[in-house]
XYZ file of C-alpha atoms in Angstrom:
575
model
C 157.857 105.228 136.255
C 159.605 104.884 133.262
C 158.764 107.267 130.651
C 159.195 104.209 128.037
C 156.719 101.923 129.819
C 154.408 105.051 130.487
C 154.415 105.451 126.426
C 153.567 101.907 126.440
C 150.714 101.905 128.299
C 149.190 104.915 127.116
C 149.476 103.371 123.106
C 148.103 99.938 124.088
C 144.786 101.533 126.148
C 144.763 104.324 122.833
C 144.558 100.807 121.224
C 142.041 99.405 122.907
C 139.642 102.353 123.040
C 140.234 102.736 119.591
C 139.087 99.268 118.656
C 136.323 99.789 121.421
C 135.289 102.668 119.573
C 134.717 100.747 116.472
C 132.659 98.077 117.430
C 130.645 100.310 119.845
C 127.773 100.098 116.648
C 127.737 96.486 117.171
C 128.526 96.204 120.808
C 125.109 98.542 121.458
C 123.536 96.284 119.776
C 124.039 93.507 122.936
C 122.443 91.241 121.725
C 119.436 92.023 120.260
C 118.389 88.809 119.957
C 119.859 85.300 120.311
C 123.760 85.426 121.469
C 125.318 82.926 118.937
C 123.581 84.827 115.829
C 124.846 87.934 117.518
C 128.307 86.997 118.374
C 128.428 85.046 114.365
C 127.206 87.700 112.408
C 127.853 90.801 113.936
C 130.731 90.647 116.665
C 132.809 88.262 115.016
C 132.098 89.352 111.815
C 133.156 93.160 112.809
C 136.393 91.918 114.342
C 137.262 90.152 111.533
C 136.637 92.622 108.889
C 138.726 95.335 110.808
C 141.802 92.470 110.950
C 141.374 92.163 107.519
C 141.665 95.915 106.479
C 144.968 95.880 108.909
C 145.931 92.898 107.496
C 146.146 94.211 103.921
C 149.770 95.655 104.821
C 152.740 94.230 106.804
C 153.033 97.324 108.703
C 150.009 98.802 110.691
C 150.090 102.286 109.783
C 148.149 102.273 106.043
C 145.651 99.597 107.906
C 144.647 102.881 110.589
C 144.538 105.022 107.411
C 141.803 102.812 105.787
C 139.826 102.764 108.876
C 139.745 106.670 109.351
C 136.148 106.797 107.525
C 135.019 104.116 109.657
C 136.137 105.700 112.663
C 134.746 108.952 112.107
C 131.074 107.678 110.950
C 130.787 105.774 114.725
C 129.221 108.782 116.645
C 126.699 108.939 113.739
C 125.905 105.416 113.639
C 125.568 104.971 117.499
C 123.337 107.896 117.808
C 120.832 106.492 114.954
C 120.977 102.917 116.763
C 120.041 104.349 119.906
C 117.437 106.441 118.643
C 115.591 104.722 115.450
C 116.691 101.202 116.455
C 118.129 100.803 113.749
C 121.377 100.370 111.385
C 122.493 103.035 108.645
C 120.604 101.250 105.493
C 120.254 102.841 101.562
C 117.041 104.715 103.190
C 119.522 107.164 104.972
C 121.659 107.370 102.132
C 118.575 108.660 100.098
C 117.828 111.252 102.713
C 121.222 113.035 102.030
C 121.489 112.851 98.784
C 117.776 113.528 98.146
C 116.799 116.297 99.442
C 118.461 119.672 101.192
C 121.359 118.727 103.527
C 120.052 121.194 106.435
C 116.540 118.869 106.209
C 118.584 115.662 105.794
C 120.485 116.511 109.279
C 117.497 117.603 110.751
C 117.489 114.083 113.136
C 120.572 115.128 114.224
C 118.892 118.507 116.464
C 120.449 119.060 119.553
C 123.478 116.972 119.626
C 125.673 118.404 116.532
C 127.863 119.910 119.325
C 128.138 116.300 121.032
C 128.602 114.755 117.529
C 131.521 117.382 116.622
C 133.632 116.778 119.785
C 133.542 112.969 119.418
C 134.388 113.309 115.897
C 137.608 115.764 116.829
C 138.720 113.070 120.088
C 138.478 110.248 117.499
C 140.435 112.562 115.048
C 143.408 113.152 118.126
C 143.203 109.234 119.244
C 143.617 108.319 115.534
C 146.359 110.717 114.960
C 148.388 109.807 117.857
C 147.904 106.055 117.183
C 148.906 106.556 113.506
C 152.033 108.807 114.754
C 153.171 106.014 117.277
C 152.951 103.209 114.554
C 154.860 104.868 111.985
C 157.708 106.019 114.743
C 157.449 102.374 116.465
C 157.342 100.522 112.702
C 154.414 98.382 114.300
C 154.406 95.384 112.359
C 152.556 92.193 111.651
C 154.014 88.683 113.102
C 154.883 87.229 110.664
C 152.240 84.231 109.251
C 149.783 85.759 110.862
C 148.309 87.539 107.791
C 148.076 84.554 105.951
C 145.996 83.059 108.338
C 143.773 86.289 108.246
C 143.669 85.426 104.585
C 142.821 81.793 104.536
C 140.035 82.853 107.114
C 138.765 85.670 104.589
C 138.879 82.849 101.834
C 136.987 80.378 103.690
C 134.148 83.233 104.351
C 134.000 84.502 101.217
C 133.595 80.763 99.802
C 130.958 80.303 101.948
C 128.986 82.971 101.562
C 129.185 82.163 98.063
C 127.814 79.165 98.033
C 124.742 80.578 99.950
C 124.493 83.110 97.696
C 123.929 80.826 94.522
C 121.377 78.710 96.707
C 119.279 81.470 97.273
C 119.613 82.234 94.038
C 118.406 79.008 92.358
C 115.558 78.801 95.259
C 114.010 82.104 94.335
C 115.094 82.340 90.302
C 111.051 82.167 89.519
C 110.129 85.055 91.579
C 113.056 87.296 89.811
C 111.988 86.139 86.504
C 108.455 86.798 87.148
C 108.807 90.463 86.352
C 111.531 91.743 84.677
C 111.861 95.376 85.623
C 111.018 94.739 89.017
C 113.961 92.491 89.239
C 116.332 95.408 91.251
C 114.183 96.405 93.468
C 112.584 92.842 94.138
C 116.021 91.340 94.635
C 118.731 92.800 97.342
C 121.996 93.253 95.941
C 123.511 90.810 97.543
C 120.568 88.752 99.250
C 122.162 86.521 101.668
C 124.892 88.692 102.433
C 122.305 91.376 103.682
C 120.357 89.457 105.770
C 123.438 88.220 107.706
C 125.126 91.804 107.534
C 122.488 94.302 107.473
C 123.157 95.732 110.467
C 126.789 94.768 111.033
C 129.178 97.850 110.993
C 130.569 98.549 109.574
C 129.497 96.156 106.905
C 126.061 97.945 106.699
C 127.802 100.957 104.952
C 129.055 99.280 102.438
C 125.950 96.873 101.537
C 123.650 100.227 101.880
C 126.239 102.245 99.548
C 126.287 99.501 97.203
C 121.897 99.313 97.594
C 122.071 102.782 97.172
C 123.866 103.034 93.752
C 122.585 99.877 92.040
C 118.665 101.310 93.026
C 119.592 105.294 91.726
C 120.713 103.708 88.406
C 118.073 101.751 88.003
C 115.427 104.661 88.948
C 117.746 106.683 86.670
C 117.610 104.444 83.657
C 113.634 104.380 83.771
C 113.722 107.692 84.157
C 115.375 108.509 80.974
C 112.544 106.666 78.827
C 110.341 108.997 79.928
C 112.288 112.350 80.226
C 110.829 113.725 76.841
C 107.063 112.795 77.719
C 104.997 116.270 77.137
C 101.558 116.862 78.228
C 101.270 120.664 76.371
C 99.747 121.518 79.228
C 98.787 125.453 79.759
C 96.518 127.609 82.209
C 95.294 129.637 79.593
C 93.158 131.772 81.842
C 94.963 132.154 84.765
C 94.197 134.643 87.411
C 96.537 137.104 88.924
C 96.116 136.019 93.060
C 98.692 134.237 93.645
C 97.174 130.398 93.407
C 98.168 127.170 95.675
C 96.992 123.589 94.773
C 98.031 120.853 97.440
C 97.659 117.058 97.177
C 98.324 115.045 100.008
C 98.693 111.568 99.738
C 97.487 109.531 102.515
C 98.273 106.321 103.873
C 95.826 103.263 104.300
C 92.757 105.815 105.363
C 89.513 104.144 105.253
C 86.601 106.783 104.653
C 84.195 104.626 107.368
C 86.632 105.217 110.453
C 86.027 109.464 109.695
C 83.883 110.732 112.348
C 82.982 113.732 109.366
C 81.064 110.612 107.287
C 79.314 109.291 110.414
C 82.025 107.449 112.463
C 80.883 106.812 116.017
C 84.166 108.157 116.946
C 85.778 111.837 117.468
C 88.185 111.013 115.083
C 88.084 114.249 112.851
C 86.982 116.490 115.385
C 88.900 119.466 113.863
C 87.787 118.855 110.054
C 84.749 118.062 110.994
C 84.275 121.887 111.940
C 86.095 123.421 109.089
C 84.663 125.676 106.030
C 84.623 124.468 103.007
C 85.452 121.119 103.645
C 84.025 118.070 100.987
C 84.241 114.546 102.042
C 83.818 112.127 98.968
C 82.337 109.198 100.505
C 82.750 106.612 97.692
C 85.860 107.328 96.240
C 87.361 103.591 95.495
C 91.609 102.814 94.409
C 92.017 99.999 92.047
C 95.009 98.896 94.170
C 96.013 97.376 97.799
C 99.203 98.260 97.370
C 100.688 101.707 97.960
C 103.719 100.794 94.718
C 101.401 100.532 92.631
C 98.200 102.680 93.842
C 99.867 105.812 93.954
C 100.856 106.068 90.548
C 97.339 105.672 89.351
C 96.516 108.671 91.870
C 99.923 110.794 90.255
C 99.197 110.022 86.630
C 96.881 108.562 83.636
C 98.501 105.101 84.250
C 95.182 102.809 83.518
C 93.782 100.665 86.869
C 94.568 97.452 85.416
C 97.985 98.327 84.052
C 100.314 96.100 85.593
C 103.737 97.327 84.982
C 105.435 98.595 88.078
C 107.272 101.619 86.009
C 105.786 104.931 84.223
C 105.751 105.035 80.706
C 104.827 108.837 81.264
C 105.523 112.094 83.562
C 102.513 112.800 86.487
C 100.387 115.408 87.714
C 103.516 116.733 88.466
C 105.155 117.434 85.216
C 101.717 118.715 83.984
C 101.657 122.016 86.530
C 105.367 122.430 85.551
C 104.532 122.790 81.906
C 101.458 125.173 83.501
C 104.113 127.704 84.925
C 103.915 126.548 88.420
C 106.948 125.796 90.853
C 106.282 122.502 92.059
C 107.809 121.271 95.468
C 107.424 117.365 96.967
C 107.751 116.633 100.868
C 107.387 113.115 101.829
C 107.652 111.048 105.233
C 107.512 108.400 103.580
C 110.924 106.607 101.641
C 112.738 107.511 98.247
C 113.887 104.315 97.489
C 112.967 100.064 97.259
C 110.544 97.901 96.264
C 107.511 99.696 97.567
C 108.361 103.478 96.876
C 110.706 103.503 93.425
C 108.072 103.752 91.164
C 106.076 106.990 93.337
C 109.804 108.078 93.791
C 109.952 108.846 89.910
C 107.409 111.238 89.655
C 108.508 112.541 92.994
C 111.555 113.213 90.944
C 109.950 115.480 88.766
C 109.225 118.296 90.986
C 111.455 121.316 91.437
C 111.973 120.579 95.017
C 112.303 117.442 96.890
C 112.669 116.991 100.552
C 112.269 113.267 102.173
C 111.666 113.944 105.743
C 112.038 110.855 107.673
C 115.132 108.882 108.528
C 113.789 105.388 108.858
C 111.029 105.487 106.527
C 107.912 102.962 107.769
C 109.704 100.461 109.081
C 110.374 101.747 112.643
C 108.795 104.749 114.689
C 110.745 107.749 113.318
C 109.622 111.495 112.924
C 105.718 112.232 112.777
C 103.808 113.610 109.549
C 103.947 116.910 111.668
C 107.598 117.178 110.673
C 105.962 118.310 106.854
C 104.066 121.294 108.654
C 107.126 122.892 108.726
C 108.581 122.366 105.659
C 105.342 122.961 104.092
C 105.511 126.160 105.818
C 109.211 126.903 104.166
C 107.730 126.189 100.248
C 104.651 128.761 101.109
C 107.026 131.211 102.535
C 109.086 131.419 99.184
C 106.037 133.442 98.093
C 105.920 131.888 94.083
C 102.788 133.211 92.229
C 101.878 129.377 91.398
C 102.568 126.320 93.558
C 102.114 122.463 93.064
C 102.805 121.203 96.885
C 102.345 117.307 96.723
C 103.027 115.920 100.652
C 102.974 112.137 100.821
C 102.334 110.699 104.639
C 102.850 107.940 106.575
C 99.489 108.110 108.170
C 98.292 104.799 109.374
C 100.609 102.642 107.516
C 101.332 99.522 110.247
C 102.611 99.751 113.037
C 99.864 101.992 113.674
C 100.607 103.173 117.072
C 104.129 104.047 115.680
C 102.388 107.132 113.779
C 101.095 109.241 116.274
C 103.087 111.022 119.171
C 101.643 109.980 122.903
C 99.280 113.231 123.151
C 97.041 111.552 120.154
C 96.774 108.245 122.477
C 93.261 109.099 122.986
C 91.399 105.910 122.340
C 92.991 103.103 124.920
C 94.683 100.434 124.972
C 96.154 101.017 121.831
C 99.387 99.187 122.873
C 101.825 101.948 121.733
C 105.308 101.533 122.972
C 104.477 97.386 122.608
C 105.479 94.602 119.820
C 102.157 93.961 118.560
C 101.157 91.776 115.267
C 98.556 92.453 113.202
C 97.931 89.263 112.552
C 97.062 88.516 116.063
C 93.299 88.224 116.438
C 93.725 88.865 120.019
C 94.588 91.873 119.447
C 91.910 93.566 117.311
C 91.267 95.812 120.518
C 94.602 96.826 120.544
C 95.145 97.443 116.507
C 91.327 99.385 116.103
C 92.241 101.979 119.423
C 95.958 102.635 117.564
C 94.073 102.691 114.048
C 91.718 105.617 115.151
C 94.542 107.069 116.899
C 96.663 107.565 113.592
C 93.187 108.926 111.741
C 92.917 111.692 114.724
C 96.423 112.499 113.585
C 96.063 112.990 110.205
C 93.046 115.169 111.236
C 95.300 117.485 113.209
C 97.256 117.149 110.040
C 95.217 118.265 107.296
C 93.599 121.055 109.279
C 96.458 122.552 109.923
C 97.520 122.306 106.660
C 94.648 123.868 105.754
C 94.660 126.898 108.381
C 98.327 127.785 106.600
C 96.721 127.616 103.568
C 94.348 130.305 104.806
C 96.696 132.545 105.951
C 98.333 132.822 102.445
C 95.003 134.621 101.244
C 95.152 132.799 97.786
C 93.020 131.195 95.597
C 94.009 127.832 97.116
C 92.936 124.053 97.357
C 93.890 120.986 99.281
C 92.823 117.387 98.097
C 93.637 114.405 100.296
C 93.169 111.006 99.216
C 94.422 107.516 100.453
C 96.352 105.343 98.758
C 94.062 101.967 99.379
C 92.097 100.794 102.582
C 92.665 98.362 105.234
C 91.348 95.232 107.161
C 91.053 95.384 111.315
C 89.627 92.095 112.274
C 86.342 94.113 111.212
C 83.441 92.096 112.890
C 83.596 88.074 112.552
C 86.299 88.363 109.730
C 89.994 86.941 110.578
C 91.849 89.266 108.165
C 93.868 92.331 108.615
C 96.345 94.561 106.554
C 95.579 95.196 102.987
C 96.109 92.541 99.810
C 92.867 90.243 100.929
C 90.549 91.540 97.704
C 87.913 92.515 100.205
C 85.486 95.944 99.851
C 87.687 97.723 102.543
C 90.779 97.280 100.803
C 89.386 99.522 97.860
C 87.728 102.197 99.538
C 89.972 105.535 100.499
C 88.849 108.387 102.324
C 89.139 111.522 100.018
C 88.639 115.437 100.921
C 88.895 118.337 99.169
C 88.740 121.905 100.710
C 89.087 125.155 98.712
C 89.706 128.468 100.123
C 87.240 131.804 99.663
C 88.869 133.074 96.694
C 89.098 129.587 95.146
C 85.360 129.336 95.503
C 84.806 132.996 94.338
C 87.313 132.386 91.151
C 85.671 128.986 89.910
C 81.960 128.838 91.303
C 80.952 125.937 88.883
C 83.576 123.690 89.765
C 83.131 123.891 93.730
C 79.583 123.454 92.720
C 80.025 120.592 90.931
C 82.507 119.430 93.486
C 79.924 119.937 96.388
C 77.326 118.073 93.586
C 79.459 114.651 93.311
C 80.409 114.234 96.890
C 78.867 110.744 96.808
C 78.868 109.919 93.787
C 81.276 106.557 92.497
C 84.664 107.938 91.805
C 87.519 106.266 91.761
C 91.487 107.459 92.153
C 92.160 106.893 88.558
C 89.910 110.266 88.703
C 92.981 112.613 90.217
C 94.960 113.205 87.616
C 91.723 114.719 85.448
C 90.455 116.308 88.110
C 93.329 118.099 89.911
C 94.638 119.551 86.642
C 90.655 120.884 85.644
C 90.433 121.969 89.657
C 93.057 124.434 88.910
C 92.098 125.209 84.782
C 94.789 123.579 83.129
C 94.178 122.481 79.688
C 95.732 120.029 77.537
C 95.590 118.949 74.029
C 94.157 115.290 74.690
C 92.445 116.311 77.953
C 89.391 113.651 78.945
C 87.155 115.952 81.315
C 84.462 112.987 81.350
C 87.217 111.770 84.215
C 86.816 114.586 85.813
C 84.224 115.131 88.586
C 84.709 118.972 88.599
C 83.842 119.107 85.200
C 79.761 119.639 83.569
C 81.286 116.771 81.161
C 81.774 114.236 83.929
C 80.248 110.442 83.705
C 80.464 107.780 86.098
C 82.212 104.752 84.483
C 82.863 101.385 85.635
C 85.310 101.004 88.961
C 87.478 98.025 87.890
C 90.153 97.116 90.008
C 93.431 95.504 89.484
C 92.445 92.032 88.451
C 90.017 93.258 86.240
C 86.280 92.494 89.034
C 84.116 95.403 88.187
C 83.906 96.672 92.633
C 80.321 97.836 91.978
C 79.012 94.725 90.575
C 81.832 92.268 92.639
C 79.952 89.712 94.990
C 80.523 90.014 98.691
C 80.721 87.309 100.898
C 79.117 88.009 104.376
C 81.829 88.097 106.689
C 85.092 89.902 105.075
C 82.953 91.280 102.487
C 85.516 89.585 99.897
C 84.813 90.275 96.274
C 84.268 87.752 93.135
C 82.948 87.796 90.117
């Protein structure tokens, strides 16, 4: 055969595979869901965007160039479509730049090898395709490119146009709250929902998510960068001491076999030493944005504003003398987790564990035993360790592996709504499912703890409650103002020493187990549980404290919960 026509053959199938290789994101994708959305917004659109980098030059070989990133980021992309279901978003970008690089690659286990030979064949195909267009001059037809052009236009107008729509349809809502205006509001609204998970489109949209969110967390930041609490432990003891807070997620104290649940649910806390269940402990707040602030800081129950106006519990052990470390499954950046992200900021270390956040299946809360493990192993003589779960934030069945699929049919590995009535079997089996998880959790949190032989505590508390179709009532999720949205399940366990260092406070502890506390409570408390004074310190708030009073338990519209009516079926409060 001639060795001319050979050449030819081998560049147009080096070609082909090469422009196979970039749309395998999309083409994996086939289709998803209905074929002319598909083929629209993410085939055609991918094709065209890859003629338009090519286009931007008569000759071909600066075009390949431009598309080296693109090329090389494929394997990545592919493996996190197959595996999460999902398209590289500003969530993933967080994950690298947030935290260690070893923890942000830890989803990649097991096929780095696979990942590094694709990237070198895509490196030789490239290279070989680049080398044959700048030997062969490949070149564009010419008025061809214009078209390209006029075709780009005609998108770009369009998309345009839908942009301004949307925003003149939803110019209230962004006005409605200034600050919250970034995170409320995508970038580029329209453009996202059509491209969100069009590469490689995606990359840039999340890049651009990405930067426009940081800044804005950054500027926010700044206002409160010079906040001081003057905190000190002025009587500190010489074991070395470790204070953990865990943050749950939508735990409801009732659905804890440990307070009288009719379900094994805790069976492993419910055996453990030293263990304190506080059975009316209430959050002002249905939503996690703004509930776990109030947990973090002094930030008032009925303050509205979605930002800080001063450090957390965080800052304070800093200022103490205590190396303070953050490990979260849960995600560093948008509308729900900016303002927690803040204070999550503040800690020496920072580690965001999960590459998809809540909105698909993802890693387990057992992925922070380990890390949790790495922060006790650095062996500092005072630790802060603050881990915030997904626990049973919805999809429930999503947040346990299949050996916690104890109470059935749960409907794990199935599509199911939770605002299907029909399936309030379905959501309660996966609900109690998650809870047994977060037992297995917590305890063995809590048996690490022990080995360290310190004067050591763990507190856990939720960041709101949760509707389940509970009896005749039609409601589920969180947001409905009813009695189960408030109330969180909180625990506190303190180690030997602990108890043997500060007697009166895990008396007093043991003393207000159910008495009415409320979240707003944390702050106050964690920083008196391990003796750390400041100047303008309120130990009334504080239920470890001999100075402690109940107060009222108002909630974010202002109803006092203890003296809210109830109505008899979703237990809904008014005034």
């Amino acid at each position: 055969m001639n060795q001319s026509l050979v050449h030819s053959l081998l560049r147009a199938v080096g070609l082909v595979v090469f422009g196979l290789l970039l749309l395998s994101p999309v083409l994996v994708q086939w289709p998803a869901q209905d074929l002319v959305p598909y083929l629209q917004w993410k085939l055609i659109a991918a094709v065209w965007f890859y003629m338009l980098v090519l286009s931007l030059f008569r000759s071909f070989w600066p075009g390949l160039l431009l598309l080296l990133p693109a090329a090389l980021l494929v394997p990545q992309e592919v493996f996190y479509l197959l595996t999460y279901q999902k398209s590289t978003d500003a969530h993933a970008l967080a994950i690298v730049a947030e935290t260690d690089l070893n923890e942000a690659l830890g989803y990649l286990t097991g096929i780095g090898l696979f990942l590094a030979l694709a990237v070198v064949a895509i490196v030789l195909l490239w290279w070989y395709l680049l080398c044959s267009a700048w030997q062969g001059r490949w070149q564009w037809e010419k008025g061809l490119r214009p078209v390209i052009w006029l075709i780009c236009i005609g998108v770009v107008a369009s998309l345009s146009w839908n942009e301004w729509q949307y925003q003149q349809i939803n110019k209230a809502k962004q006005r409605s709250n200034p600050e919250e205006n970034v995170f409320v509001q995508r970038p580029l609204p329209y453009s996202y929902e059509k491209f969100h998970a069009t590469y490689p489109l995606n990359m840039l949209i999340a890049v651009n998510e990405f930067v426009k969110q940081k800044q804005a967390v950054a500027d926010i930041a700044e206002s409160t960068a010079l906040f001081k609490f003057s905190a000190l432990q002025t009587d500190a003891p010489a074991q070395r001491q470790i204070y953990v807070l865990v943050i749950g997620e939508t735990l409801r104290p009732d659905r804890l076999q440990l307070n009288g649940y009719n379900r094994a649910t805790t069976p492993r806390l419910s055996g453990t030493k030293n263990l304190i269940s506080y059975t009316n402990m209430v959050s002002p707040w249905a939503w996690t944005r703004m509930s776990v602030p109030v947990i973090l800081s002094r930030k008032s129950a009925t303050d509205q504003r979605y930002f800080p106006t001063e450090t957390s519990v965080v800052a304070a052990f800093k200022e103490a003398g205590f190396s303070t470390a953050w490990l979260s499954t849960q995600s560093p950046l948008g509308v729900h987790d900016s303002s927690i992200a803040l204070h999550a900021s503040e800690a020496d270390q920072v580690q965001y564990l999960n590459p998809v956040g809540y909105k698909k299946e993802g890693f387990y809360d057992d992925i922070l035993l380990p890390a949790f493990e790495r922060v006790l192993q650095q062996n500092q003589q005072k630790q802060l360790i603050v881990l915030h779960t997904l626990g049973s934030h919805f999809s429930y069945a999503d947040r346990y592996p299949q050996a916690f699929d104890l109470f059935t049919p749960s409907g794990k590995g199935q599509s199911i709504s939770m605002h299907d009535q029909s399936s309030s079997l379905l959501l309660n089996n996966a609900y109690d499912n998650s809870v047994a998880y977060t037992d297995f959790i917590l305890f063995n949190l809590i048996k690490q703890l022990e080995q360290t032989d310190s004067i050591s505590s763990l507190f856990y508390v939720s960041d709101h409650g949760e509707n389940i179709f509970d009896g005749q009532c039609n409601k589920s999720g969180h947001g409905h103002n009813t009695e189960r949205d408030y109330r969180v399940a909180a625990l506190l366990w303190t180690s030997e020493l602990y108890n043997l260092q500060y007697p009166q406070k895990k008396s007093y502890a043991e003393q207000r187990r159910e008495q009415p506390l409320m979240t707003s409570n944390v702050f106050h408390s964690l920083l008196d549980l391990a003796g750390i004074e400041y100047p303008d310190q309120k130990l009334t708030k504080s239920w470890l404290s001999p100075q402690w009073r109940p107060s009222s338990r108002i909630l974010q519209q202002g109803l006092d919960f203890d003296l809210a009516k109830r109505d008899p079926v979703c237990a809904e409060l008014t005034p």
